[in-house]
Coordinates of C-alpha atoms (C1' of nucleotides) in Angstrom, one line a residue:
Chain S
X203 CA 2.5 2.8 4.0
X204 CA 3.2 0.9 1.2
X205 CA 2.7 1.1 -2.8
X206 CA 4.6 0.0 -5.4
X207 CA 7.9 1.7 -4.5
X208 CA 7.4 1.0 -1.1
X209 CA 7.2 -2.9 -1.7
X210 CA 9.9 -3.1 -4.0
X211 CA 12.4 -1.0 -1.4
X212 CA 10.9 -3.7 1.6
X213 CA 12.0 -6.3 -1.0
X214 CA 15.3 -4.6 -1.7
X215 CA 16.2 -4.4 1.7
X216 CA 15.1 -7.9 3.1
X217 CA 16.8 -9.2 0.0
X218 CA 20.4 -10.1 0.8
X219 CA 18.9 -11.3 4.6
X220 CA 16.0 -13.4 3.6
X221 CA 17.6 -15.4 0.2
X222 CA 19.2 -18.6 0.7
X223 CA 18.7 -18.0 3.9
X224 CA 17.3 -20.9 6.5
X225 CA 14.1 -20.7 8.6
X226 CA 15.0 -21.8 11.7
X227 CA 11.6 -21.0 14.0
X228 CA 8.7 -18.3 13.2
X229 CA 7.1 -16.4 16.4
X230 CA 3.8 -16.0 15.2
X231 CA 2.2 -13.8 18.3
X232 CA -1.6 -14.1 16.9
X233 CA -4.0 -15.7 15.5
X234 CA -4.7 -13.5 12.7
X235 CA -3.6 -10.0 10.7
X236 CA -6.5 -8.8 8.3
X237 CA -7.0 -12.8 7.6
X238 CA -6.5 -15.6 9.6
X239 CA -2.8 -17.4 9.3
X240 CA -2.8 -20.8 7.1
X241 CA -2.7 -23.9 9.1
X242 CA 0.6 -24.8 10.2
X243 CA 2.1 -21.9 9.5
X244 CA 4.9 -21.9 11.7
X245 CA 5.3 -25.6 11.3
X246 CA 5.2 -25.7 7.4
X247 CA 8.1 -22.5 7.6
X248 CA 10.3 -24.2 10.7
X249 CA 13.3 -25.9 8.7
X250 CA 12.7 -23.9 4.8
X251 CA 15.1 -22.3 2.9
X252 CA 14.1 -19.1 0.6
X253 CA 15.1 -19.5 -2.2
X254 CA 14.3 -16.4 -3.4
X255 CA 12.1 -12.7 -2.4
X256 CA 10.2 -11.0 -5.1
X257 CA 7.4 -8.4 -6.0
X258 CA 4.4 -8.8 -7.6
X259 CA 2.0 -5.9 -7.1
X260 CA 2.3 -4.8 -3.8
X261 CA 2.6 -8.2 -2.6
X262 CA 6.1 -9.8 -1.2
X263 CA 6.8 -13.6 -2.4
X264 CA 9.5 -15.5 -0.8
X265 CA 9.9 -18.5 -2.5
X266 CA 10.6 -21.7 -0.5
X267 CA 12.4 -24.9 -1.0
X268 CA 9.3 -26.8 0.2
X269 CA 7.4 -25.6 -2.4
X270 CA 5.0 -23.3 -1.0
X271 CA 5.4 -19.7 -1.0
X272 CA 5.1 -17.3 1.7
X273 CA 3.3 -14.2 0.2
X274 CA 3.1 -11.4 2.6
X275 CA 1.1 -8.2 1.9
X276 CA 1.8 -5.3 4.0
X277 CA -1.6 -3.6 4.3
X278 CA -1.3 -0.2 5.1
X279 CA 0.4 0.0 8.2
X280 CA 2.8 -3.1 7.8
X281 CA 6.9 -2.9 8.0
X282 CA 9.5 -5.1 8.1
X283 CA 12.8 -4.5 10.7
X284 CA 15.9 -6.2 10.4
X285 CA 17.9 -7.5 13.5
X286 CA 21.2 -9.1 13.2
X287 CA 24.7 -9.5 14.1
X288 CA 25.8 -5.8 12.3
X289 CA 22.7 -4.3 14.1
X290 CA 23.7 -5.7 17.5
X291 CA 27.3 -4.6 17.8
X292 CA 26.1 -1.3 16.0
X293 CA 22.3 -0.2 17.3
X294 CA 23.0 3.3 16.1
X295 CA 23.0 2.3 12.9
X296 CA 20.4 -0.4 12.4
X297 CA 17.7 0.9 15.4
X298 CA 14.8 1.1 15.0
X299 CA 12.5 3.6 16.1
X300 CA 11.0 0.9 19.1
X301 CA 9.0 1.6 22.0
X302 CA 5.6 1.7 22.1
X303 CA 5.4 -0.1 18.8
X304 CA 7.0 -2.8 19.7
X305 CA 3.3 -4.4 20.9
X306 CA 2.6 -4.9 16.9
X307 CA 5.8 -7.0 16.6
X308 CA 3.2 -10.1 15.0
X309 CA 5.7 -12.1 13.1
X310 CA 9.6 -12.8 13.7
X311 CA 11.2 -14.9 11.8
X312 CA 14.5 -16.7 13.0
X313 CA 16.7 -17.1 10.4
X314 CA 20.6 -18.4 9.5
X315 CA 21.3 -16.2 6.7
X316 CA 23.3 -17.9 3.3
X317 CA 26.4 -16.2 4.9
X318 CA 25.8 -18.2 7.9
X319 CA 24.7 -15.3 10.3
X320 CA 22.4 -15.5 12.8
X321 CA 19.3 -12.8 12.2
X322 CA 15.6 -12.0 12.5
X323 CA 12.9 -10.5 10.2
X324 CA 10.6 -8.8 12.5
X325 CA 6.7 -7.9 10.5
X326 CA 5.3 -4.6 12.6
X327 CA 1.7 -3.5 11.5
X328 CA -0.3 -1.1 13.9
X329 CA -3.7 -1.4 12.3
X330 CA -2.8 -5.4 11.3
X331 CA -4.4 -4.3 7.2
X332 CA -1.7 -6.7 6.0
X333 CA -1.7 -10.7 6.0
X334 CA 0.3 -13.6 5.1
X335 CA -0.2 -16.6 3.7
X336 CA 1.3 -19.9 1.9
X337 CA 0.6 -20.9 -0.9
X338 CA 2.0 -23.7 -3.5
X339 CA 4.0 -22.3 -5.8
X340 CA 1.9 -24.7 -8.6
X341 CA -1.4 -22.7 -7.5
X342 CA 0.0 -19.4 -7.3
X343 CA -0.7 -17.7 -10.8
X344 CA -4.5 -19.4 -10.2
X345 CA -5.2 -18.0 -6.3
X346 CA -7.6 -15.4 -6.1
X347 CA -5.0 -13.0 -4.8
X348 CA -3.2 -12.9 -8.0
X349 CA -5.5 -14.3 -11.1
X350 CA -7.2 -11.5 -11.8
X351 CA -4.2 -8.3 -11.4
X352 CA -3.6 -6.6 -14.1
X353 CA -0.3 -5.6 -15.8
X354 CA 3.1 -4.5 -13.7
X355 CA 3.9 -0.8 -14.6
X356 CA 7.2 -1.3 -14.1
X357 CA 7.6 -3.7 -16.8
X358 CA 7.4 -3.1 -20.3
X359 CA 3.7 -4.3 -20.7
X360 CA 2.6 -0.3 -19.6
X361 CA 2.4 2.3 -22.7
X362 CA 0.0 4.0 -24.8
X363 CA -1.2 1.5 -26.6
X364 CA -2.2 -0.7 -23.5
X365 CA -3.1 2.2 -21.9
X366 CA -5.7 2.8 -24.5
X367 CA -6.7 -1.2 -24.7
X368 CA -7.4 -0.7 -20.8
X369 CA -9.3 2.5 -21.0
X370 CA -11.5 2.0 -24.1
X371 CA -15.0 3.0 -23.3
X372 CA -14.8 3.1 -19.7
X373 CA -16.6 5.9 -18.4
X374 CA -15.1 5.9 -14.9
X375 CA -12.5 8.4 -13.7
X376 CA -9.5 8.4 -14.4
X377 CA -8.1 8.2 -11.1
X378 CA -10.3 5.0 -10.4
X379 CA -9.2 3.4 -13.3
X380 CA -5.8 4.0 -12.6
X381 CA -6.4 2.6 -8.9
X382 CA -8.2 -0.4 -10.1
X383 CA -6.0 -3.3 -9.1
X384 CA -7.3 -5.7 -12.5
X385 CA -6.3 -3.8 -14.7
X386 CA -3.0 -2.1 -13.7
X387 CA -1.2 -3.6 -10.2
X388 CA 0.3 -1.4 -7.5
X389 CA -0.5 1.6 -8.0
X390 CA -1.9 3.8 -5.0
X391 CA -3.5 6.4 -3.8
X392 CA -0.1 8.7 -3.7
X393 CA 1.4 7.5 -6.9
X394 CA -2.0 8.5 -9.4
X395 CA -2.4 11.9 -7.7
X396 CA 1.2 12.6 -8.6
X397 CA 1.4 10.8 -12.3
X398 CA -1.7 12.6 -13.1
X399 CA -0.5 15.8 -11.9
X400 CA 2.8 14.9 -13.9
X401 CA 0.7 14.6 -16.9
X402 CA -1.8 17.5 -16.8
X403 CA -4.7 15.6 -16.6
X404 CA -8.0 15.9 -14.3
X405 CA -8.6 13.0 -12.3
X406 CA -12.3 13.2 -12.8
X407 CA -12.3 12.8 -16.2
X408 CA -13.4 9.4 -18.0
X409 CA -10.6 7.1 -18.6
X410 CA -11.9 6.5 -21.8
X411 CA -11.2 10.1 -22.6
X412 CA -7.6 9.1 -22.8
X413 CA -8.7 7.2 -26.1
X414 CA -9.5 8.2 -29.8
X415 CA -12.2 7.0 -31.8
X416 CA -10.5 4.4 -33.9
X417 CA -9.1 3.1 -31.0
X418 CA -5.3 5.0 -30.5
X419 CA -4.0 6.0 -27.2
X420 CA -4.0 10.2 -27.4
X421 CA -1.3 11.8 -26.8
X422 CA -2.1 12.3 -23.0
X423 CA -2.0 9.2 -22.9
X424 CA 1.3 8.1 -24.2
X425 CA 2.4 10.8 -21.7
X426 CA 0.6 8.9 -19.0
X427 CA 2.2 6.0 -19.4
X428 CA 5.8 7.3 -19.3
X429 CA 5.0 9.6 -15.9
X430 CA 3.6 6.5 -14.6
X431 CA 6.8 4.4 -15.1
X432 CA 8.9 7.8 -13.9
X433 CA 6.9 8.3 -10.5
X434 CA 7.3 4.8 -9.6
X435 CA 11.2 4.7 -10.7
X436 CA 11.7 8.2 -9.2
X437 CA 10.5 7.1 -5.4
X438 CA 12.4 3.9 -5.7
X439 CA 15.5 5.7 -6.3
X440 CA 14.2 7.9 -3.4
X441 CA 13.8 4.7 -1.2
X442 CA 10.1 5.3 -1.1
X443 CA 8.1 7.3 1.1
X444 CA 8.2 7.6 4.4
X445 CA 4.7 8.6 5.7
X446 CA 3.5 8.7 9.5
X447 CA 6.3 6.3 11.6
X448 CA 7.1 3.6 8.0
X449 CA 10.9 3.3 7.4
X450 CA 13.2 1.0 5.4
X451 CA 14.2 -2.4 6.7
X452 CA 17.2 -0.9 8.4
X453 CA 15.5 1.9 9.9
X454 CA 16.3 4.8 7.9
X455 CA 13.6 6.9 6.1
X456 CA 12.7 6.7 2.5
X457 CA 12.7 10.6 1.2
X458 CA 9.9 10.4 -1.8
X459 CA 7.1 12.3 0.1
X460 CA 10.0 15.6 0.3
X461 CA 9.4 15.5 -3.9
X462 CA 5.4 15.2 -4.2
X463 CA 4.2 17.6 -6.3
X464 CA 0.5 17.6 -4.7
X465 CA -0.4 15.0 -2.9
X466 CA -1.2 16.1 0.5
X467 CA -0.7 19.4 -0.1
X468 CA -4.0 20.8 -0.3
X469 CA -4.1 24.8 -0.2
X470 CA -0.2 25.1 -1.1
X471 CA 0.7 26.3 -4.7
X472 CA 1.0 24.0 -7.8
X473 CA 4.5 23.5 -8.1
X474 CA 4.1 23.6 -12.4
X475 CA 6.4 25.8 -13.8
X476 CA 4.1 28.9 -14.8
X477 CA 0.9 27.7 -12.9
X478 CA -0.8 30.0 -9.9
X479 CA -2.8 27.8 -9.5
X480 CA -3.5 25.8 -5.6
X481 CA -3.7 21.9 -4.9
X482 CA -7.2 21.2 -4.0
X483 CA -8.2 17.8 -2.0
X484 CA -11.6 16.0 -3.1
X485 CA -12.9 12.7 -2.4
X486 CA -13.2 10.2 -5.1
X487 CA -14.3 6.8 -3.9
X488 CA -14.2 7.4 -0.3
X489 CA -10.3 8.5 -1.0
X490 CA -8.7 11.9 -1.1
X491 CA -7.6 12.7 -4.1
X492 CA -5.3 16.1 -4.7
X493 CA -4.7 18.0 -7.4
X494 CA -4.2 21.6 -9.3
X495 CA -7.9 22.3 -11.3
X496 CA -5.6 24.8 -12.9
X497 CA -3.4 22.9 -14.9
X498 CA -5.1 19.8 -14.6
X499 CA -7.5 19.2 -17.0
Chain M
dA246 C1' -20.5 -5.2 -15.6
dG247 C1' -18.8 -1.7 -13.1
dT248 C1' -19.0 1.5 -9.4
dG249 C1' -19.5 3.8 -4.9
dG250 C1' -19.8 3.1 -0.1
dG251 C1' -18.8 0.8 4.1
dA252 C1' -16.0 -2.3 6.8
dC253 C1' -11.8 -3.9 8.6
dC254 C1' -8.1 -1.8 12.7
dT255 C1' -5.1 1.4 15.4
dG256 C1' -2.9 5.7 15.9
dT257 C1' -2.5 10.6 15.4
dC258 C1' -3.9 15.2 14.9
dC259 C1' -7.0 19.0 15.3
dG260 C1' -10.7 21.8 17.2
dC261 C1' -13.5 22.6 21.1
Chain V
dT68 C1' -5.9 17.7 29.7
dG69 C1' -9.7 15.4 27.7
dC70 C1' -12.9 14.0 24.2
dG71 C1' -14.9 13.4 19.7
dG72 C1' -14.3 13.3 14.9
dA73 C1' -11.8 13.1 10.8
dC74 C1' -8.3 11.0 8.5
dA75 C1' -4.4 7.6 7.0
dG76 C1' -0.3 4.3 2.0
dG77 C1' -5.1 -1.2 0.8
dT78 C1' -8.6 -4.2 -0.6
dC79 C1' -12.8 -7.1 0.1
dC80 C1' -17.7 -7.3 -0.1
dC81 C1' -22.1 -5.8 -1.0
dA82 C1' -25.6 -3.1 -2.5
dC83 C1' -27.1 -0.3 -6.7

DNA sequence: AGTGGGACCTGTCCGC
DNA sequence: TGCGGACAGGTCCCAC
């Protein structure tokens, strides 16, 4: 499932259940998601408080009051469900799509929420791409899992200019660049297609293309960094995508993947204003990538 | 150094 | 209806 807007909508819904909240017990029901758990792990979460849930990348930290923090990455398959008191004396409002599923159910979490309600957080992930982990809040910024990301694109850190400081002289394409995790962190596969398509410009081109001589993000680029910061705002406000059988925490579907303008549309028209052009799918990377040749360049 | 390709898993869909 | 192959939102690791 999950990218960047997808995270922070996960984070936004487990939010007001998960801080200031108390651990009672974890169900951990195996050994291992794409990584082995840490030692102890339901041990060293039995009897925590969150402090506090938040995004970096597209990882989930919830901060503890035992000073380790509980980062969880949700792979590509991973989601989060919420069961509590409201869900219980409503189902039709807080189900689930269960069933079959229900045999990925790897982590539940037992919590007494800050409002003193009983609830659990449930992690569901089919192909088990996602892991958690804990890790002292002293050695997080250090841990290979986050030294070495590059800049949030939500922030104010993404423009032109750093744009342009990122792409200088690299010779990869653009869509790589874009995808690589060091240099800017969280975008995905869906998100570049559709920021790139925003823009007007051909993934396959170098990403130092986007820079002039002396050094100055081009225009494209300035425009780059704006779509980029637009995408990921517009699917947030969408709730996301909802892709395959991923939904929201309470169940309900995010609607980003009704406004993509190409990915996963190969063979359908460009939706530019003007363009006759079609989407076409190639692979870059071992990954599809989708865009109009027509008004892509 | 930086990149492409394969690997990790399960589920689903499509063509035969 | 069954079966094989391709494909899926991510990222790590290893050859070039």
């Amino acid at each position: 499932m999950p990218e960047l807007p997808e995270v922070e909508t996960v984070k936004r819904g487990l939010a007001p259940t998960f801080e200031g909240a108390l651990i009672e017990t974890v169900d951990q029901n195996r050994p291992d998601l794409r990584f082995p758990f840490p030692e102890r792990f339901v041990d060293r979460l039995s009897g925590a408080r969150v402090n506090a849930l938040s995004r970096r990348s597209k990882y989930l930290l919830a901060d503890t009051d035992r000073g380790d923090v509980l980062v969880m990455h949700l792979g590509m398959s991973g989601s989060f469900r919420i069961e509590n008191d409201l869900s219980q004396s409503a189902p039709g409002a807080f189900a689930h799509p269960k069933g079959k599923n229900e045999k990925h159910d790897h982590v539940v979490f037992h919590l007494e929420t800050a409002a003193r309600n009983e609830a659990r957080v449930i992690y569901n992930d089919p192909r088990r791409f996602g892991f958690m982990d804990l890790i002292p809040r002293a050695e997080l910024s250090e841990h290979p899992y986050f030294k070495d990301l590059g800049l949030e694109p939500l922030g104010n850190d993404l423009s032109g200019e750093t744009l342009a400081r990122l792409f200088q002289g690299r010779k990869s394409p653009l869509k790589a660049a874009l995808l690589n995790q060091k240099l800017i962190a969280g975008l995905g596969n869906i998100y570049v297609c559709e920021a790139l398509w925003r823009t007007g410009l051909s993934p396959t081109r170098a990403a130092g293309s986007l820079v002039t001589k002396s050094g100055k993000p081009s225009k494209a680029a300035v425009e780059l960094a704006a779509n980029i910061r637009e995408t990921l705002q517009d699917a947030i406000k969408a709730g996301g995508s909802s892709l395959r059988d991923h939904t929201q925490t309470d169940g309900t579907l995010g609607y980003f993947q009704h406004s993509f303008a190409v990915y996963d549309r190969e063979g359908e028209a460009c939706r530019t204003k003007g363009c006759t052009g079609a989407v076409n799918r190639i692979v870059q990377s071992n990954r599809s990538t989708f865009f109009c040749p027509r008004c892509q360049s």
